[in-house]
Every structure is written in structure tokens, then in C-alpha cells.
PDB file of C-alpha atoms in Angstrom:
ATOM      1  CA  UNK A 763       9.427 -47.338  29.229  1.00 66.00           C
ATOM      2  CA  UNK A 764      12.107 -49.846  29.940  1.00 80.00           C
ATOM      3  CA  UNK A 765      11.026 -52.271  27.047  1.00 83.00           C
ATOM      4  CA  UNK A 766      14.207 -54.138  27.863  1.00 79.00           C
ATOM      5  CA  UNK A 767      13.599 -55.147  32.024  1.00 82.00           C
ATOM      6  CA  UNK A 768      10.159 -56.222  31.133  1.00 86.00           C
ATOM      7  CA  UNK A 769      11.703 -59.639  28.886  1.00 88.00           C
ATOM      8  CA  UNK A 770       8.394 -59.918  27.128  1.00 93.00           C
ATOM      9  CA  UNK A 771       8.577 -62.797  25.381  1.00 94.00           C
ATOM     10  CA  UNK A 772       6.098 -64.046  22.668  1.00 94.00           C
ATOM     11  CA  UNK A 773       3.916 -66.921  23.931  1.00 93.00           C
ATOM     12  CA  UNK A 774       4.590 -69.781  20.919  1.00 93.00           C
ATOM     13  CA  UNK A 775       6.459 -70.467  17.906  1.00 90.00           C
ATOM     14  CA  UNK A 776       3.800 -68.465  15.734  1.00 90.00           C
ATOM     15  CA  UNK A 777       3.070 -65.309  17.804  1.00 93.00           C
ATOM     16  CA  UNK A 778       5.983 -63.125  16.963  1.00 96.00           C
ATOM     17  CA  UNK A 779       3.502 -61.142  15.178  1.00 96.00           C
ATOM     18  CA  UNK A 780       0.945 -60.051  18.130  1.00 95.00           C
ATOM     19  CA  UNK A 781       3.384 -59.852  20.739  1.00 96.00           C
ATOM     20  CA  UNK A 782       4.858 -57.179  18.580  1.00 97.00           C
ATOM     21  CA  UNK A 783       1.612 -55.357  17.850  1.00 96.00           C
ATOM     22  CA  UNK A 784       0.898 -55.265  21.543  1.00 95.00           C
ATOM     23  CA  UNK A 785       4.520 -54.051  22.352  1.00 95.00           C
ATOM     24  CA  UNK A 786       3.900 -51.552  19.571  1.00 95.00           C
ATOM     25  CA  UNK A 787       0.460 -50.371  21.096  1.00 93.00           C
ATOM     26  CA  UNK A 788       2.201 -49.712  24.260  1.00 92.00           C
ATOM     27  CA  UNK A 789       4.400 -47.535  22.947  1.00 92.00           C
ATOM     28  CA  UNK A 790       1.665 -45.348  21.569  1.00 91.00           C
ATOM     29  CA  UNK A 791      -0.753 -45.752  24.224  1.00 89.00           C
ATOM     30  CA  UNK A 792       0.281 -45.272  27.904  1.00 87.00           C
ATOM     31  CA  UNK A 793      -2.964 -46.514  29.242  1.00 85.00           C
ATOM     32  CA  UNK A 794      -2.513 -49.788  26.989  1.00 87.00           C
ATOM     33  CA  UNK A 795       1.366 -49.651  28.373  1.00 88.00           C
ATOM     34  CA  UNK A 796       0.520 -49.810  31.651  1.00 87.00           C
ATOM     35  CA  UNK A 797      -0.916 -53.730  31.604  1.00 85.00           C
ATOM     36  CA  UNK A 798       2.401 -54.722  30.313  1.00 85.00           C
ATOM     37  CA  UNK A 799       3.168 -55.590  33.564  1.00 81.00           C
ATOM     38  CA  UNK A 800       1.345 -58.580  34.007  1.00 84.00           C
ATOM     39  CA  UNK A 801       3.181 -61.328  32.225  1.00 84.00           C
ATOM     40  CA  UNK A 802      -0.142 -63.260  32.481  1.00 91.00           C
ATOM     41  CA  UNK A 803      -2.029 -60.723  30.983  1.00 93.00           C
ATOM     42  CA  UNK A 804       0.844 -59.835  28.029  1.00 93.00           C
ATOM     43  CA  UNK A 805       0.027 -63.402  27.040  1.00 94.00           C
ATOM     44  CA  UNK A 806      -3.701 -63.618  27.003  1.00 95.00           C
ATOM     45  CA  UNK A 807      -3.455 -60.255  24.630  1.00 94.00           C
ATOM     46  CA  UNK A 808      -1.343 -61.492  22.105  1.00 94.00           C
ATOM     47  CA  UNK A 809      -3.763 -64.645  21.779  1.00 92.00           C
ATOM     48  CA  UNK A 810      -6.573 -61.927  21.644  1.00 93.00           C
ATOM     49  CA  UNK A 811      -5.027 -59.949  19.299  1.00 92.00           C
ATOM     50  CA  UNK A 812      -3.474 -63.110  16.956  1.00 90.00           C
ATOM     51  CA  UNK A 813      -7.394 -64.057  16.781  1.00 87.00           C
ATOM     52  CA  UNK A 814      -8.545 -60.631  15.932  1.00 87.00           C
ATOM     53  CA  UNK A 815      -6.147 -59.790  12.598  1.00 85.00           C
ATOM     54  CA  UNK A 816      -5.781 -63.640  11.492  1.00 76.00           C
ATOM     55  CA  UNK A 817      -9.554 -64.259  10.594  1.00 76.00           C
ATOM     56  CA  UNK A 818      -8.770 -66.134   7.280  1.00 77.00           C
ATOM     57  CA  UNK A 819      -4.915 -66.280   7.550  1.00 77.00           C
ATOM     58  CA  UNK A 820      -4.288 -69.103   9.319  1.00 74.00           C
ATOM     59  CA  UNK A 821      -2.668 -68.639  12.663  1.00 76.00           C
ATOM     60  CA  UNK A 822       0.040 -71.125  12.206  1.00 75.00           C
ATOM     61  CA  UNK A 823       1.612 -68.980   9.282  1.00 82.00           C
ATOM     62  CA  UNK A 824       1.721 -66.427  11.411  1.00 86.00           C
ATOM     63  CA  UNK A 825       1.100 -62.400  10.712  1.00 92.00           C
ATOM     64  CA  UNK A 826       0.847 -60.759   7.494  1.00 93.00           C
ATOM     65  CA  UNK A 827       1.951 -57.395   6.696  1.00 95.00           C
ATOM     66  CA  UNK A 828      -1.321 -56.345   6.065  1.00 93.00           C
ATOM     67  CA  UNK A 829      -2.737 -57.801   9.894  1.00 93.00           C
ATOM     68  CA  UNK A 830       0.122 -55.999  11.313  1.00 95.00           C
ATOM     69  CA  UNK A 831      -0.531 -52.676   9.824  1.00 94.00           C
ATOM     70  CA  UNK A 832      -4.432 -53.410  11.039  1.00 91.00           C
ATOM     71  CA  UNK A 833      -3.160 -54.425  14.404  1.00 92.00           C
ATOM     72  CA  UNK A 834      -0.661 -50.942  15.566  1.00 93.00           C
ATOM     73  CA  UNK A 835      -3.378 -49.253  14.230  1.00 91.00           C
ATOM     74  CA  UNK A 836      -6.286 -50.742  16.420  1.00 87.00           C
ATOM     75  CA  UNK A 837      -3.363 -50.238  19.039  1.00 75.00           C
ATOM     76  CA  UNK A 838      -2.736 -46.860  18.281  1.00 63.00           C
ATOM     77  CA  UNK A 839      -6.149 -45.446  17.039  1.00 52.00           C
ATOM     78  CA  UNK A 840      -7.235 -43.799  20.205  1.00 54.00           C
ATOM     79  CA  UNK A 841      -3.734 -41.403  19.086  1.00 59.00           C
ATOM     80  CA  UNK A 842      -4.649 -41.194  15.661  1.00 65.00           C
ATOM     81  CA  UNK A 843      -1.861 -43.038  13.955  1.00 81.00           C
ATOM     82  CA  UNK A 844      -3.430 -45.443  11.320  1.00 92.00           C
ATOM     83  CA  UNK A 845       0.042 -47.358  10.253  1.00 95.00           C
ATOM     84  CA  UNK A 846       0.609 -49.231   6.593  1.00 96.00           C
ATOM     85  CA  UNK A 847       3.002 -51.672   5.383  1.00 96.00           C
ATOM     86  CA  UNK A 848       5.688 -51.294   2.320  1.00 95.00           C
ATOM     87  CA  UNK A 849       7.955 -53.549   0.913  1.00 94.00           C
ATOM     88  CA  UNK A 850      11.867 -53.506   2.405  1.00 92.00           C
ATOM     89  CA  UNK A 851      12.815 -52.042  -2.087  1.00 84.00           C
ATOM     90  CA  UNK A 852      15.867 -53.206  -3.874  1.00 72.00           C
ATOM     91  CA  UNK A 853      17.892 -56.102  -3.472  1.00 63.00           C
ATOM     92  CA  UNK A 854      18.419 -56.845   0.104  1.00 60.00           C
ATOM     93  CA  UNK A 855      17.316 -53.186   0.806  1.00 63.00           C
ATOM     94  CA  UNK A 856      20.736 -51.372  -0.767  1.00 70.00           C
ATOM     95  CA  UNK A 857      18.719 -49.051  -2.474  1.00 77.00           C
ATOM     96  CA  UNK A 858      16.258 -48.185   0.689  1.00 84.00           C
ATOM     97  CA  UNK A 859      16.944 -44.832   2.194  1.00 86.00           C
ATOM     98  CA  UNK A 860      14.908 -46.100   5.134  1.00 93.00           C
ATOM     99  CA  UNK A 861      14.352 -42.034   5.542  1.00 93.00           C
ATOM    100  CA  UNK A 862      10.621 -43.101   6.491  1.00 95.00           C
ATOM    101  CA  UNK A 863      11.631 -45.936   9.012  1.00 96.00           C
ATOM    102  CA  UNK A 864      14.153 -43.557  10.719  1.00 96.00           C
ATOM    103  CA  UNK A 865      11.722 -40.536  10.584  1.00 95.00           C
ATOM    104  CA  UNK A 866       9.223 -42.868  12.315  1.00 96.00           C
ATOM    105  CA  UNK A 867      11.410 -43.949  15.464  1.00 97.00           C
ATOM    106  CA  UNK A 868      13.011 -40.765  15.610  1.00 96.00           C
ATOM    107  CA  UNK A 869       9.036 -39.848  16.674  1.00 94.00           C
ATOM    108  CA  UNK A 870       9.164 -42.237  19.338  1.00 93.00           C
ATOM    109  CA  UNK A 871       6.984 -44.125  16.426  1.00 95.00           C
ATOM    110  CA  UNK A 872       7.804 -47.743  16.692  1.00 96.00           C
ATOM    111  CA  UNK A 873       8.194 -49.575  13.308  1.00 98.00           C
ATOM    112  CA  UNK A 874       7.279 -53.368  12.672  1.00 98.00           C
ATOM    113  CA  UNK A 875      10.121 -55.340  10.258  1.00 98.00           C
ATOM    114  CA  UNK A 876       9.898 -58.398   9.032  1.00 97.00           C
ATOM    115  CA  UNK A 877      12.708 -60.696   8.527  1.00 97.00           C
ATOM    116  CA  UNK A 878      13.677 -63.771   7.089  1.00 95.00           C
ATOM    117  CA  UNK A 879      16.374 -65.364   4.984  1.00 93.00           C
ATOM    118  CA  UNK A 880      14.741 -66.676   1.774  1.00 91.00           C
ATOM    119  CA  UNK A 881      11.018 -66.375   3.036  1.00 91.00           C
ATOM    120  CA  UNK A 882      10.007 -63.926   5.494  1.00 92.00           C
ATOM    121  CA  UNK A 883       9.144 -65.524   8.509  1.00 93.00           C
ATOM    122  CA  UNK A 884       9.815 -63.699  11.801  1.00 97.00           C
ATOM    123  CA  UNK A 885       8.387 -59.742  12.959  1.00 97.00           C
ATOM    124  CA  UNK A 886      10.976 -57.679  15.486  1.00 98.00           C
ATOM    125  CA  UNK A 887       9.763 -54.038  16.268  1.00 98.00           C
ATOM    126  CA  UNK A 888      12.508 -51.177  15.625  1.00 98.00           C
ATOM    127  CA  UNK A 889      11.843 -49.103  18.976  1.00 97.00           C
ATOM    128  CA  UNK A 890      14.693 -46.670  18.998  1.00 97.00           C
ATOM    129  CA  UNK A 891      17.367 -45.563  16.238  1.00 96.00           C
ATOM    130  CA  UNK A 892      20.712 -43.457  16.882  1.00 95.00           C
ATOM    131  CA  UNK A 893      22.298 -42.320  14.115  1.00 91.00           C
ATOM    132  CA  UNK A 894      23.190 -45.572  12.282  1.00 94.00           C
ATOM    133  CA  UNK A 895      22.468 -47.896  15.004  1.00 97.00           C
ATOM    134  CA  UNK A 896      18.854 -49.200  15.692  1.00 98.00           C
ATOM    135  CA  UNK A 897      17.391 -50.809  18.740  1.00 98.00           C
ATOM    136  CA  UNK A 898      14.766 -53.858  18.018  1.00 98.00           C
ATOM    137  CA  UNK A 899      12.507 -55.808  20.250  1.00 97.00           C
ATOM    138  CA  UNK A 900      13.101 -59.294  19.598  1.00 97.00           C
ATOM    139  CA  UNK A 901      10.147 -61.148  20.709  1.00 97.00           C
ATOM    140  CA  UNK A 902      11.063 -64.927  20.692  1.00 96.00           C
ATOM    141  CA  UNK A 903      13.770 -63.739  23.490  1.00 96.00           C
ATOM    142  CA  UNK A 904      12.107 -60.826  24.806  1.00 95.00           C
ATOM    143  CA  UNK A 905      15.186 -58.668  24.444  1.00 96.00           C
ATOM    144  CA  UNK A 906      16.252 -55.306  22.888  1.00 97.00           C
ATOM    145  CA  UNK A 907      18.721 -55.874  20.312  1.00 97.00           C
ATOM    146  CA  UNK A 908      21.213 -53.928  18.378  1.00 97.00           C
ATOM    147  CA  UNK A 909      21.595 -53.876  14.904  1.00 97.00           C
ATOM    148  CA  UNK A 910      22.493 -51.059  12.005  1.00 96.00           C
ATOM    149  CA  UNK A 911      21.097 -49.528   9.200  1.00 95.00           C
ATOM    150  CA  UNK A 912      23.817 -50.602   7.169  1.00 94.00           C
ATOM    151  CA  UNK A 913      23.103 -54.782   7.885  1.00 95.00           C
ATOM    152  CA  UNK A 914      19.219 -53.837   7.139  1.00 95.00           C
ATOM    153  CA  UNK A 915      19.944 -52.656   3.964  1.00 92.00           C
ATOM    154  CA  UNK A 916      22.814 -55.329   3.057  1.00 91.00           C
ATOM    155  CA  UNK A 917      20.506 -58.434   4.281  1.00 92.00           C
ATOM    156  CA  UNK A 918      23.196 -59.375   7.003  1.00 94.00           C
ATOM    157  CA  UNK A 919      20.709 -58.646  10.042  1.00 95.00           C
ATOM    158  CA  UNK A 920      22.329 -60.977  13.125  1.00 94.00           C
ATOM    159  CA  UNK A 921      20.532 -60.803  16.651  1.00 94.00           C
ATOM    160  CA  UNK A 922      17.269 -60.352  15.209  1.00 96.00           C
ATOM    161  CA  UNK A 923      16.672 -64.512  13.870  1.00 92.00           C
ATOM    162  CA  UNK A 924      16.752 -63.774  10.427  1.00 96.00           C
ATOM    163  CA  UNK A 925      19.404 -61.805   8.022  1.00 95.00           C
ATOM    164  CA  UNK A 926      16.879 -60.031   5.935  1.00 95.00           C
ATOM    165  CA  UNK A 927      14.439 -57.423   6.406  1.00 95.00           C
ATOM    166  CA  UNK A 928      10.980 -58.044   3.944  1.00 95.00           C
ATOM    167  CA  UNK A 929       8.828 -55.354   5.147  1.00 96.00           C
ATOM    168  CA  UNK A 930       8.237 -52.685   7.083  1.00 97.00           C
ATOM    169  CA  UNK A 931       4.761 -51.450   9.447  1.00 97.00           C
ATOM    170  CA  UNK A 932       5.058 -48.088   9.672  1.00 96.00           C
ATOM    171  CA  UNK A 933       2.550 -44.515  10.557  1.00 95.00           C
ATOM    172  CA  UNK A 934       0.241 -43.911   7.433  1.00 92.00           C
ATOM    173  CA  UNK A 935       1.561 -40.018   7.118  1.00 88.00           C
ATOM    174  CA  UNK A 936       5.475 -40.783   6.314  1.00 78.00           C
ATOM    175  CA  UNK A 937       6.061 -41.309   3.027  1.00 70.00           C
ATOM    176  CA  UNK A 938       7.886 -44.230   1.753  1.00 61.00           C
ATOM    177  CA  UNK A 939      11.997 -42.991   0.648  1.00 56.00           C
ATOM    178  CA  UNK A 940      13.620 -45.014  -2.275  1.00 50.00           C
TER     179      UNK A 940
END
């Protein structure tokens, strides 16, 4: 899929969350993917999806990990890929080997990170990864941005909104690498 030509932007200030669960659940589900071309409709399912995981979290916080995790895997059930959240470990992330994150993508396995500078605050999806360099939907501009390993792990994140990552939304079976 050409995530990049589609700009899919997300449809406020508080929807970074869904529009990256429903980016994520078409890249696990081709039948899903196949509505993503109707801007109209991208729209309508990231207000049906914010509505669905935010049923006590109020929608103008945005998305917790934990409603992100539910939301790729509602997404991505129908494939069998339940995903779970963990914490971005060690001071701005030096000490994460990210081995799970990369193992992920490398599976064509998107991951959910969420970024921030002192609070977390805004979710990008890591779509593709190449060696040290990783490609991230950005939803407030609907782009595909570049970024490293290396700036994940030393909080200096630039492209993405925010310098540091939080957490991470990844599948249930790879286990988390310290």
C-alpha cells in the first residue's frame, strides 16, 4: 500500500490516536485497507473508532496506551494478532534494544509510538524500518516520515511532533527486549 499518496490526515486536534488505529488495521486487514480510499469515510471511522476505545477516557485527552492496544487488535482480530502496549524503558529509551519494535515491522507488523516531550501527547505509527532508519505515519500531516532508531532511543525524535517516544503498541507474541 502506498500509505504515503493517500495523505490521510487525522480529522481534529485529539484524533491522532484513531486515525492511527485505523491506518494500523489497514495494514493488517486488506479488506479493512481497501475503504481507505474514501477520505470521507477515513474520517467517519476514526470518530467511530475514538468513540469505541474512549468510553470513560475522555476524548479530549486523547488515546491511551491501553485503547490503542484494544483498538489494532479489534483492527487486526479477524488475522489473529491481539497487540499490547509497553513502556519506551530507560531514560529517553538508551537502554531499549527496540529488538521487539523492529521484529514487529520487519513482519510488515505496524507498531503504534507515542511521543511527547515532557508528557506524552501525540501517537505516529512505525510502518516500515531499514536497518537503522524507520518510516512513521504522521497523522496530524498525513505523511510518512523518517526518523532513526538512534533519535528514538536518545529522545531527539524531529518530524514526528514530539522528541520523545513514551510507549509502544505492539503484536501480543513478541516479547519486550531491554
Amino acid at each position: 500500500m502506498k500509505l504515503a499518496a493517500l495523505r490521510l490526515r487525522q480529522r481534529d486536534g485529539v484524533s491522532c490516536g484513531p486515525a492511527v488505529a485505523v491506518v494500523a488495521g489497514a495494514l493488517l486487514d486488506p479488506a479493512y485497507r481497501r475503504e481507505l480510499v474514501a477520505p470521507a469515510w477515513f474520517a467517519r471511522e476514526q470518530g467511530r473508532v475514538h468513540g469505541r476505545i474512549n468510553t470513560v477516557w475522555p476524548r479530549a485527552l486523547g488515546t491511551t496506551p491501553m485503547g490503542m492496544a484494544r483498538a489494532i487488535s479489534a483492527q487486526g482480530a479477524g488475522r489473529g494478532m491481539p497487540y499490547r502496549w509497553r513502556l519506551c524503558h530507560g531514560l529517553w529509551g538508551r537502554r531499549d534494544a527496540m529488538a521487539d519494535v523492529l521484529a514487529a515491522v520487519a513482519q510488515e507488523r505496524p507498531v503504534a509510538m507515542l511521543v511527547g516531550n515532557v508528557i506524552p501527547r501525540h501517537w505516529v505509527l512505525i510502518v516500515e524500518a531499514s536497518g537503522e532508519r524507520l518510516r512513521c505515519y504522521e497523522p496530524s500531516s498525513g505523511e510518512v516520515r523518517t526518523t532513526s532508531v538512534g533519535a528514538v532511543r536518545a529522545g531527539r525524535l524531529t518530524g514526528l511532533g514530539f522528541r520523545r517516544a513514551f510507549t509502544f503498541v505492539l503484536p501480543s507474541d513478541l516479547n519486550s527486549n531491554v
